[in-house]
Short mmCIF file of C-alpha atoms in Angstrom, two decimals:
data_model
loop_
_atom_site.label_atom_id
_atom_site.label_comp_id
_atom_site.label_asym_id
_atom_site.label_seq_id
_atom_site.Cartn_x
_atom_site.Cartn_y
_atom_site.Cartn_z
CA MET A 1182 113.75 119.35 117.88
CA GLU A 1183 115.52 116.43 115.59
CA ALA A 1184 113.51 113.44 114.55
CA LYS A 1185 114.32 110.36 116.57
CA THR A 1186 113.20 107.81 114.04
CA HIS A 1187 115.73 107.77 111.07
CA ILE A 1188 115.32 105.83 107.73
CA ALA A 1189 117.67 105.45 104.99
CA ILE A 1190 116.74 104.98 101.15
CA VAL A 1191 118.96 103.66 98.61
CA THR A 1192 117.79 104.57 95.12
CA VAL A 1193 118.89 103.68 91.71
CA PRO A 1194 119.92 106.25 88.74
CA VAL A 1195 116.81 105.39 86.86
CA TYR A 1196 114.42 108.22 86.50
CA SER A 1197 111.19 106.27 86.77
CA HIS A 1198 112.29 104.47 89.85
CA LEU A 1199 113.44 107.66 91.53
CA ARG A 1200 110.11 109.27 91.03
CA SER A 1201 108.36 106.26 92.67
CA ILE A 1202 110.74 105.83 95.65
CA LEU A 1203 110.69 109.56 96.65
CA GLU A 1204 106.82 109.73 96.33
CA PHE A 1205 106.97 107.07 98.94
CA ALA A 1206 109.32 108.97 101.03
CA LYS A 1207 107.08 112.08 100.67
CA ARG A 1208 104.06 110.04 101.66
CA LEU A 1209 105.77 108.64 104.76
CA VAL A 1210 106.78 111.88 106.19
CA HIS A 1211 103.77 113.46 105.33
CA LEU A 1212 101.93 110.97 107.49
CA HIS A 1213 104.51 110.66 110.09
CA HIS A 1214 106.25 114.07 111.07
CA ASP A 1215 108.70 112.43 113.47
CA ILE A 1216 110.36 110.20 110.92
CA HIS A 1217 113.46 111.65 109.04
CA VAL A 1218 114.63 110.01 105.77
CA THR A 1219 117.95 110.28 104.23
CA CYS A 1220 118.37 109.38 100.45
CA ILE A 1221 121.45 107.96 99.33
CA ASN A 1222 121.86 108.19 95.50
CA PRO A 1223 124.44 106.39 93.42
CA THR A 1224 125.07 108.33 90.14
CA PHE A 1225 126.75 108.28 86.70
CA GLY A 1226 127.10 111.41 84.65
CA SER A 1227 125.32 114.47 85.42
CA ALA A 1228 121.72 114.85 86.60
CA CYS A 1229 119.29 115.93 84.26
CA ASN A 1230 117.08 118.95 85.02
CA ASN A 1231 114.09 116.47 85.61
CA THR A 1232 116.00 114.49 88.11
CA LYS A 1233 117.12 117.74 89.84
CA ALA A 1234 113.69 118.95 90.07
CA LEU A 1235 112.67 115.69 91.81
CA PHE A 1236 115.03 116.26 94.53
CA GLU A 1237 114.47 120.17 94.88
CA SER A 1238 110.83 119.26 95.57
CA LEU A 1239 111.27 117.09 98.60
CA PRO A 1240 110.27 118.67 102.10
CA SER A 1241 112.94 119.51 104.67
CA THR A 1242 112.47 116.27 106.49
CA ILE A 1243 114.05 114.43 103.69
CA ASN A 1244 117.84 114.90 103.13
CA TYR A 1245 119.56 113.42 100.28
CA THR A 1246 123.29 112.77 99.21
CA PHE A 1247 124.45 112.10 95.75
CA LEU A 1248 127.44 109.67 95.81
CA PRO A 1249 130.36 110.41 93.71
CA PRO A 1250 129.59 109.68 89.98
CA ILE A 1251 130.97 106.34 88.55
CA ASN A 1252 133.18 106.64 85.77
CA LEU A 1253 131.92 104.49 82.72
CA GLU A 1254 134.43 105.92 80.39
CA ASP A 1255 135.68 102.50 79.73
CA LEU A 1256 132.44 101.14 78.49
CA PRO A 1257 131.88 101.09 74.98
CA HIS A 1258 130.01 104.35 73.54
CA ASP A 1259 126.94 102.47 72.49
CA THR A 1260 126.41 100.53 75.67
CA HIS A 1261 122.77 99.58 76.70
CA PRO A 1262 121.35 102.04 79.54
CA ALA A 1263 120.41 98.90 81.58
CA ILE A 1264 124.02 97.85 81.61
CA GLN A 1265 125.26 101.52 82.52
CA VAL A 1266 122.82 101.25 85.51
CA GLN A 1267 124.18 97.83 86.61
CA VAL A 1268 127.74 98.80 86.39
CA THR A 1269 126.96 102.13 88.50
CA ILE A 1270 125.22 99.90 91.05
CA LEU A 1271 127.87 97.46 91.42
CA CYS A 1272 130.59 100.14 91.56
CA SER A 1273 128.73 102.07 94.05
CA LEU A 1274 128.13 99.41 96.70
CA PRO A 1275 131.23 100.12 98.61
CA LEU A 1276 130.28 103.93 98.63
CA ILE A 1277 126.55 102.95 99.70
CA TYR A 1278 127.98 100.86 102.63
CA ASP A 1279 130.32 103.42 103.90
CA ALA A 1280 127.58 106.09 103.53
CA LEU A 1281 125.17 103.93 105.63
CA LYS A 1282 127.63 103.10 108.31
CA THR A 1283 128.38 106.69 108.76
CA LEU A 1284 124.69 107.50 108.99
CA HIS A 1285 123.94 104.78 111.24
CA ALA A 1286 126.77 105.66 113.71
CA SER A 1287 125.57 109.28 113.85
CA THR A 1288 121.79 108.77 113.78
CA ARG A 1289 121.20 105.06 114.72
CA LEU A 1290 119.03 104.06 111.41
CA VAL A 1291 116.17 101.82 112.28
CA ALA A 1292 115.64 100.71 108.68
CA ILE A 1293 117.44 100.62 105.29
CA ILE A 1294 114.99 100.69 102.33
CA SER A 1295 116.55 99.90 99.01
CA ASP A 1296 115.09 99.95 95.51
CA GLY A 1297 114.30 96.54 93.88
CA LEU A 1298 117.12 96.94 91.32
CA ILE A 1299 119.67 97.25 94.06
CA SER A 1300 118.85 94.03 96.20
CA GLN A 1301 122.73 93.93 96.95
CA VAL A 1302 122.12 96.50 99.76
CA LEU A 1303 120.07 94.01 101.60
CA PRO A 1304 122.70 92.12 103.41
CA PHE A 1305 124.05 95.60 104.81
CA GLY A 1306 121.17 95.71 107.13
CA LYS A 1307 122.31 92.48 108.75
CA GLU A 1308 125.92 94.01 109.00
CA LEU A 1309 124.63 97.11 110.58
CA ASN A 1310 122.03 95.38 112.72
CA THR A 1311 119.21 97.24 111.38
CA LEU A 1312 115.95 96.17 109.50
CA SER A 1313 116.27 96.01 105.82
CA TYR A 1314 113.55 96.30 103.36
CA THR A 1315 112.99 96.49 99.29
CA TYR A 1316 110.90 98.89 97.77
CA PHE A 1317 109.32 97.17 94.80
CA PRO A 1318 108.18 99.91 92.36
CA SER A 1319 105.93 97.55 90.42
CA THR A 1320 103.11 95.02 90.60
CA ALA A 1321 102.45 92.18 93.24
CA MET A 1322 102.34 89.93 90.21
CA LEU A 1323 105.85 90.76 89.13
CA LEU A 1324 106.96 90.28 92.88
CA SER A 1325 105.24 86.84 92.77
CA LEU A 1326 107.28 85.81 89.69
CA CYS A 1327 110.37 87.27 91.38
CA LEU A 1328 110.08 85.24 94.43
CA TYR A 1329 109.02 81.83 92.78
CA SER A 1330 111.35 82.33 89.97
CA SER A 1331 113.91 79.76 91.08
CA MET A 1332 111.11 77.10 91.65
CA LEU A 1333 109.86 77.86 88.22
CA ASP A 1334 113.50 77.48 86.87
CA LYS A 1335 113.68 74.04 88.49
CA THR A 1336 110.01 72.66 87.24
CA ILE A 1337 110.00 73.93 83.56
CA SER A 1338 112.74 72.41 81.31
CA CYS A 1339 112.14 74.54 78.22
CA GLU A 1340 112.24 78.19 77.15
CA TYR A 1341 109.27 80.09 78.68
CA LYS A 1342 108.46 81.60 75.25
CA ASP A 1343 107.93 78.02 73.96
CA LEU A 1344 105.48 77.05 76.62
CA LEU A 1345 102.27 76.00 74.67
CA GLU A 1346 100.07 76.96 77.70
CA PRO A 1347 99.92 79.89 79.88
CA MET A 1348 102.05 79.87 83.07
CA GLU A 1349 100.59 79.60 86.45
CA ILE A 1350 102.34 81.92 88.98
CA PRO A 1351 101.18 81.60 92.43
CA GLY A 1352 98.26 83.97 93.14
CA CYS A 1353 98.21 85.47 89.85
CA ILE A 1354 96.24 85.13 86.43
CA PRO A 1355 97.66 82.93 83.83
CA ILE A 1356 100.35 84.46 81.67
CA HIS A 1357 101.94 83.47 78.37
CA GLY A 1358 105.73 83.01 78.55
CA THR A 1359 106.07 85.42 75.89
CA ASP A 1360 104.68 88.03 78.14
CA LEU A 1361 107.12 87.44 80.80
CA PRO A 1362 110.02 90.12 81.49
CA ASP A 1363 112.89 90.53 78.96
CA PRO A 1364 115.41 88.49 80.87
CA LEU A 1365 113.42 85.45 81.05
CA GLN A 1366 113.07 85.43 77.24
CA ASP A 1367 116.46 83.70 77.02
CA ARG A 1368 117.20 81.40 79.88
CA SER A 1369 120.88 80.78 78.53
CA GLY A 1370 121.56 84.39 78.73
CA VAL A 1371 123.58 86.52 81.41
CA GLU A 1372 120.55 88.58 82.12
CA TYR A 1373 118.54 85.49 83.22
CA LYS A 1374 121.14 84.46 85.59
CA GLN A 1375 121.39 88.01 87.10
CA PHE A 1376 117.48 87.99 87.24
CA LEU A 1377 117.39 84.88 89.42
CA GLU A 1378 120.44 85.96 91.81
CA GLY A 1379 118.68 89.24 92.29
CA ASN A 1380 115.40 87.54 93.14
CA GLU A 1381 117.21 85.12 95.54
CA ARG A 1382 118.67 88.22 97.58
CA PHE A 1383 114.79 89.34 98.13
CA TYR A 1384 114.55 86.52 100.72
CA LEU A 1385 117.23 88.48 102.94
CA ALA A 1386 114.68 91.37 103.19
CA ASP A 1387 112.86 92.00 106.56
CA GLY A 1388 109.88 93.05 104.27
CA ILE A 1389 108.97 94.22 100.67
CA LEU A 1390 107.20 97.43 100.09
CA VAL A 1391 104.98 97.35 96.92
CA ASN A 1392 103.80 100.45 95.14
CA ASN A 1393 99.98 99.18 94.82
CA PHE A 1394 97.19 98.83 96.91
CA PHE A 1395 95.53 95.80 98.41
CA GLU A 1396 92.40 95.97 96.57
CA MET A 1397 93.97 96.11 92.94
CA GLU A 1398 95.85 92.92 93.35
CA GLU A 1399 93.87 91.25 96.24
CA GLU A 1400 94.48 87.80 95.15
CA THR A 1401 98.13 87.95 94.50
CA ILE A 1402 99.05 89.96 97.55
CA ARG A 1403 96.89 87.60 99.93
CA ALA A 1404 98.65 84.50 98.22
CA LEU A 1405 102.11 86.12 99.23
CA GLN A 1406 101.05 86.95 102.58
CA GLN A 1407 99.79 83.66 103.28
CA GLU A 1408 103.39 82.38 102.92
CA GLU A 1409 104.72 84.76 105.36
CA GLY A 1410 106.67 82.66 107.92
CA ARG A 1411 107.47 79.98 105.31
CA GLY A 1412 110.33 81.59 103.82
CA ILE A 1413 108.87 84.76 102.08
CA PRO A 1414 109.22 87.83 103.37
CA SER A 1415 106.40 90.15 104.61
CA VAL A 1416 104.81 92.09 101.73
CA TYR A 1417 103.07 95.35 102.39
CA ALA A 1418 100.76 97.04 99.70
CA ILE A 1419 101.29 100.55 100.60
CA GLY A 1420 100.61 102.60 97.26
CA PRO A 1421 99.76 103.95 94.95
CA PHE A 1422 102.44 106.64 94.92
CA VAL A 1423 102.23 109.01 92.11
CA GLN A 1424 103.40 112.72 91.52
CA LYS A 1425 100.62 115.22 92.49
CA GLY A 1426 101.87 117.82 89.97
CA SER A 1427 104.81 118.79 87.55
CA CYS A 1428 108.17 119.12 89.42
CA ASN A 1429 109.46 121.52 86.87
CA GLU A 1430 108.23 125.18 87.53
CA GLY A 1431 107.01 127.03 84.41
CA SER A 1432 106.53 123.72 82.58
CA ASP A 1433 105.15 124.01 78.79
CA THR A 1434 101.54 124.93 78.93
CA GLU A 1435 100.80 124.92 75.38
CA CYS A 1436 99.26 121.32 75.51
CA LEU A 1437 97.24 122.37 78.46
CA ARG A 1438 95.79 125.34 76.55
CA TRP A 1439 95.19 123.30 73.61
CA LEU A 1440 93.31 120.74 75.66
CA ASP A 1441 91.13 123.39 77.01
CA LYS A 1442 89.48 123.94 73.64
CA GLN A 1443 88.73 120.13 73.24
CA GLN A 1444 85.54 118.50 74.23
CA HIS A 1445 85.25 116.47 77.37
CA SER A 1446 86.92 112.95 77.33
CA SER A 1447 87.61 113.36 73.45
CA VAL A 1448 91.27 113.34 73.62
CA LEU A 1449 93.79 110.35 73.60
CA TYR A 1450 97.00 111.10 75.13
CA VAL A 1451 99.71 109.06 73.59
CA SER A 1452 102.99 108.74 75.60
CA PHE A 1453 105.83 106.13 76.07
CA GLY A 1454 106.94 106.98 79.49
CA SER A 1455 110.07 108.94 80.62
CA GLY A 1456 112.22 107.49 77.91
CA GLY A 1457 110.60 104.95 75.57
CA THR A 1458 110.95 105.28 72.01
CA LEU A 1459 109.60 103.53 68.72
CA SER A 1460 111.47 102.73 65.38
CA HIS A 1461 110.81 104.95 62.41
CA ASP A 1462 108.58 102.43 60.76
CA GLN A 1463 106.52 102.14 63.97
CA ILE A 1464 106.18 105.94 64.42
CA ASN A 1465 105.01 106.17 60.84
CA GLU A 1466 102.25 103.41 61.43
CA LEU A 1467 101.18 105.09 64.58
CA ALA A 1468 100.86 108.52 62.91
CA LEU A 1469 98.94 107.09 60.23
CA GLY A 1470 96.64 105.18 62.58
CA LEU A 1471 96.03 108.13 64.62
CA GLU A 1472 95.02 110.05 61.48
CA LEU A 1473 92.67 107.27 60.34
CA SER A 1474 91.07 106.94 63.74
CA GLY A 1475 89.51 110.41 63.22
CA GLN A 1476 89.98 110.84 67.04
CA GLY A 1477 91.52 113.70 69.01
CA PHE A 1478 95.19 113.00 70.21
CA LEU A 1479 98.02 114.64 72.10
CA TRP A 1480 101.09 112.69 71.37
CA VAL A 1481 104.64 112.96 73.09
CA LEU A 1482 107.10 112.17 70.48
CA ARG A 1483 110.60 111.18 70.52
CA PRO A 1484 112.95 110.23 67.65
CA PRO A 1485 113.95 106.44 67.17
CA ASN A 1486 116.80 105.06 69.33
CA LYS A 1487 118.19 101.53 68.65
CA PHE A 1488 117.78 100.67 72.24
CA GLY A 1489 114.03 101.65 72.40
CA ILE A 1490 114.66 103.98 75.19
CA ILE A 1491 116.61 107.44 75.75
CA ALA A 1492 119.00 107.25 78.50
CA ASN A 1493 119.23 110.88 79.32
CA ILE A 1494 115.64 112.07 79.37
CA GLY A 1495 116.73 115.83 79.44
CA ALA A 1496 118.55 115.29 76.25
CA GLU A 1497 116.86 116.75 73.35
CA ILE A 1498 119.40 116.10 70.39
CA GLU A 1499 117.27 115.19 67.23
CA ASP A 1500 114.22 116.83 65.75
CA PRO A 1501 111.50 114.14 66.26
CA PHE A 1502 109.14 115.77 63.65
CA LYS A 1503 111.23 114.71 60.85
CA PHE A 1504 110.39 111.10 61.28
CA LEU A 1505 106.58 111.81 61.00
CA PRO A 1506 104.65 111.13 57.56
CA ASN A 1507 104.87 113.83 55.23
CA GLY A 1508 102.02 116.47 55.84
CA PHE A 1509 100.78 114.61 59.08
CA VAL A 1510 100.94 117.65 61.13
CA LYS A 1511 99.09 119.74 58.68
CA ARG A 1512 96.37 117.20 57.98
CA THR A 1513 95.60 116.59 61.80
CA GLU A 1514 95.78 120.11 62.78
CA GLY A 1515 93.21 121.07 65.22
CA ARG A 1516 92.34 117.59 65.94
CA GLY A 1517 95.80 116.45 67.14
CA LEU A 1518 98.81 118.01 68.88
CA VAL A 1519 102.41 116.56 68.88
CA VAL A 1520 104.70 117.83 71.62
CA PRO A 1521 108.41 117.08 71.33
CA TYR A 1522 110.20 114.78 73.85
CA TRP A 1523 108.34 115.74 77.05
CA ALA A 1524 105.19 116.92 78.67
CA SER A 1525 103.71 117.41 81.99
CA GLN A 1526 101.77 113.93 82.06
CA VAL A 1527 100.40 114.22 85.54
CA GLU A 1528 98.48 117.58 84.57
CA ILE A 1529 97.57 116.02 81.26
CA LEU A 1530 95.83 112.95 82.68
CA GLY A 1531 94.04 115.18 85.08
CA HIS A 1532 92.43 117.18 82.24
CA ARG A 1533 88.95 116.87 81.63
CA ALA A 1534 89.62 116.44 77.79
CA ILE A 1535 91.44 113.29 78.32
CA GLY A 1536 89.41 110.10 77.25
CA GLY A 1537 91.95 107.58 77.10
CA PHE A 1538 95.79 106.97 77.43
CA LEU A 1539 97.78 104.89 74.90
CA CYS A 1540 100.91 104.07 77.11
CA HIS A 1541 103.73 101.41 77.44
CA CYS A 1542 102.17 100.13 80.70
CA GLY A 1543 105.18 101.32 82.77
CA TRP A 1544 103.86 101.13 86.18
CA ASN A 1545 104.36 104.71 87.11
CA SER A 1546 102.12 105.60 83.91
CA THR A 1547 99.55 103.00 84.83
CA LEU A 1548 98.97 104.20 88.32
CA GLU A 1549 98.78 107.67 87.00
CA ALA A 1550 95.91 106.57 85.01
CA VAL A 1551 94.29 104.52 87.51
CA VAL A 1552 94.02 107.39 90.13
CA ARG A 1553 92.42 109.68 87.41
CA GLY A 1554 90.20 107.15 86.03
CA ILE A 1555 91.74 107.20 82.64
CA PRO A 1556 91.06 103.98 80.47
CA ILE A 1557 94.25 102.60 78.82
CA ILE A 1558 95.36 101.25 75.33
CA ALA A 1559 98.21 98.97 76.28
CA TRP A 1560 101.28 99.03 74.03
CA PRO A 1561 104.07 97.33 76.12
CA LEU A 1562 107.74 97.84 74.94
CA PHE A 1563 110.18 96.37 77.32
CA ALA A 1564 111.16 95.15 81.04
CA GLU A 1565 108.02 93.83 82.77
CA GLN A 1566 105.56 95.87 80.67
CA LYS A 1567 103.96 93.05 78.89
CA MET A 1568 103.08 91.46 82.52
CA ASN A 1569 101.56 94.91 83.26
CA ALA A 1570 99.55 94.76 80.05
CA VAL A 1571 98.19 91.06 80.97
CA LEU A 1572 96.97 92.41 84.40
CA LEU A 1573 95.38 95.32 82.83
CA THR A 1574 93.56 93.71 79.98
CA ASN A 1575 93.00 89.93 81.26
CA GLY A 1576 92.92 90.71 85.08
CA LEU A 1577 91.30 94.16 85.79
CA LYS A 1578 89.78 94.59 82.14
CA VAL A 1579 90.50 98.19 82.26
CA ALA A 1580 92.49 98.11 79.06
CA LEU A 1581 92.51 97.26 75.22
CA ARG A 1582 95.72 95.83 74.13
CA VAL A 1583 97.30 96.30 70.53
CA LYS A 1584 98.10 93.37 68.32
CA VAL A 1585 101.53 93.04 66.82
CA ASN A 1586 102.13 91.53 63.50
CA LYS A 1587 104.97 89.06 62.76
CA LYS A 1588 107.64 91.79 61.97
CA GLY A 1589 106.74 93.36 65.41
CA ILE A 1590 104.82 96.27 64.11
CA VAL A 1591 101.21 97.47 65.16
CA GLU A 1592 99.67 98.30 61.91
CA ARG A 1593 97.81 101.78 61.29
CA GLU A 1594 94.48 99.79 60.76
CA GLU A 1595 94.90 98.22 64.25
CA VAL A 1596 95.79 101.51 65.51
CA ALA A 1597 92.93 103.15 64.23
CA LYS A 1598 90.50 100.32 65.29
CA VAL A 1599 91.47 100.07 69.07
CA ILE A 1600 91.46 104.10 69.35
CA GLN A 1601 87.95 104.02 68.11
CA ASN A 1602 87.05 101.11 70.45
CA LEU A 1603 88.24 102.95 73.36
CA ILE A 1604 87.06 106.40 72.89
CA VAL A 1605 83.54 105.82 71.11
CA GLY A 1606 83.17 102.01 71.26
CA GLU A 1607 80.62 100.13 73.63
CA GLU A 1608 83.79 98.16 74.77
CA GLY A 1609 85.66 101.27 75.70
CA GLU A 1610 82.64 102.68 77.75
CA GLU A 1611 82.48 99.34 79.66
CA ILE A 1612 86.28 99.69 80.38
CA ARG A 1613 85.81 103.34 81.30
CA GLN A 1614 83.14 102.36 83.91
CA ARG A 1615 85.64 99.72 85.42
CA MET A 1616 88.39 102.14 85.61
CA LYS A 1617 86.18 104.64 87.28
CA LYS A 1618 85.45 102.27 89.95
CA LEU A 1619 89.18 101.47 90.09
CA GLU A 1620 89.92 105.16 90.66
CA GLY A 1621 87.44 105.17 93.50
CA VAL A 1622 89.12 102.27 95.34
CA ALA A 1623 92.62 103.83 94.97
CA THR A 1624 91.60 107.04 96.32
CA ASP A 1625 89.83 105.03 99.40
CA ALA A 1626 93.24 103.09 99.94
CA LEU A 1627 94.95 106.54 100.69
CA LYS A 1628 92.31 107.81 103.16
CA ASP A 1629 93.13 107.94 106.73
CA ASP A 1630 91.29 104.41 107.31
CA GLY A 1631 92.30 103.05 103.90
CA SER A 1632 94.16 99.95 103.38
CA SER A 1633 97.56 101.50 102.19
CA THR A 1634 97.50 104.13 104.97
CA ILE A 1635 96.82 101.70 107.76
CA THR A 1636 99.60 99.28 106.41
CA LEU A 1637 102.31 102.25 106.19
CA THR A 1638 101.23 103.33 109.58
CA GLN A 1639 101.82 100.07 111.14
CA LEU A 1640 105.30 99.87 109.64
CA ALA A 1641 105.98 103.41 110.88
CA HIS A 1642 104.87 102.31 114.38
CA LYS A 1643 107.22 99.50 114.05
CA TRP A 1644 110.12 101.56 113.21
CA ARG A 1645 109.15 104.21 115.81
CA GLY A 1646 109.13 101.65 118.52
CA LEU A 1647 112.68 100.48 117.58
CA SER A 1648 113.99 104.37 117.71
CA LEU A 1649 112.72 104.24 121.16
CA GLY A 1650 114.23 100.83 122.27
CA VAL A 1651 110.77 98.98 122.32
CA ALA A 1652 111.07 95.57 120.93
#
C-alpha cells in the first residue's frame, strides 16, 4: 500500500550537509513507516563515490532524484567551492520548484523540508499551499545568531571582530566577535549581506528542525522556543543524527586492524572532516607536535589546498605524504599511522583504542564524538566551526582548544601540550568524564521516550493529520 503521508526534502550539494539531512530522513521513516520521503537534489558536476554511497544506502521508503547538473564552466577555474554551491543553488531554484509542483500534484505533499543553506525554497511552500520547514544541520547557538543577526546588525556599529567584550546572543554563552562565522568577519562584504538575507528567510518557515538534542543546548533552545508566536518560527530539537556505519562496502580496514593492536583509549584520532585541509607549514607543525607528544595517533592526511577545503572529496590527485617532515613516518612507526585522504570515521571513533579526537569542530564530526563519548581537541578551520569550539570548550567543557600564534599557526609545542593534557592529563580525565555523561544523555534523547524522539513523533503526527485532512 502506498504511503499516505508524503514529505519532500530539498538538499544542497555539500557532502556534510547531505549526510546529515539523509540521516534525518532515515530516522523519520524508521520511526514512522507510513511516511514516504522524496529527496530532490541540485547537482553540479558528477557525484563522487562517497555521495553515491549515501543515496544507495537509503531505505525503499525514501525516493531520490538528481536534478540536471548546473553548468559552471563560465566560472573561473579556481572558484571557491562555496561559490560553486551558491551558484548551483540559485540556478537550480526553477528546477526545484517544478519538481515540487509536479510531486505535489501527484502525491499531495504535506511538508517541504529544505536544508538551511537553501532557504530560498521556503516561499515555495506558501505557493503550493503546504508547510515549509528548514532543516538546520548545526547548533541551536548558530541558529540563535542567525535569527537575531538583523537585530545585532542594527545595535552594533563596529566590526564584530573589533568588539572588546564578548557578544551576548540571546540564550547563548558569550562569544568573542573573532569566533563568529566567516561571513561576519567583514560587514562590508557580499557574504555578510547574503548571510543577513538568508537569515531573514528563516522567518518564513513553519518550523526549524535542529540536528541536536534539547539537553545539550537546553538554555538556547528554551530561549528560542519562548519566542515562538512573537515572530520566531517553532524550533524542534530532533537529533543527534549521525551515520551508524560506513556507507562504503569494503572500506579500508587497515586502520581498524592497526587499532586492534593498540591499548584501550590510548590513540588520538586526527581528522578535519570530509574535506578540510591545512597549509604545508601547518601540516609540518602538526606532525612534529604529534611526534613530540609521545602519544599514539591515527591521522587522516590530505595535501594542502589554497581554499582550505577539497571540493571533490573523492578526488585523490596528489600524494599527501610528500608534505610530511622527512623521516616522520619512520620515526613514529608503530605508535602512529597516517592514512591518505579518507578513513571510516564512524567505525574509528567507535573503536576501544580511541582516547581522543582532534577535529575541526564540524557539527557532524562533533556529534559523532558525542554519541561515542570521545573527548575533543578543538581545531576549528572555517564556517561556524569557531562557534562550535566555543560551545564545546566554554559551554559544555568537553574539549580543549588549541592556541594559534600571530601568524595563524598552531605550533608543535602547543600541539604536543594539548594532546598530552587530553590523553594522559588530569584535565583530560575530567573532560572525558563529562563527555561520557553527555554520551548517555544523547543516547537517552533517541530512546522511545527520549526528548528528540517525542519531538519528531509530534511532528509526524501533525503531518499525518494533514494528509488525512485533519486540521
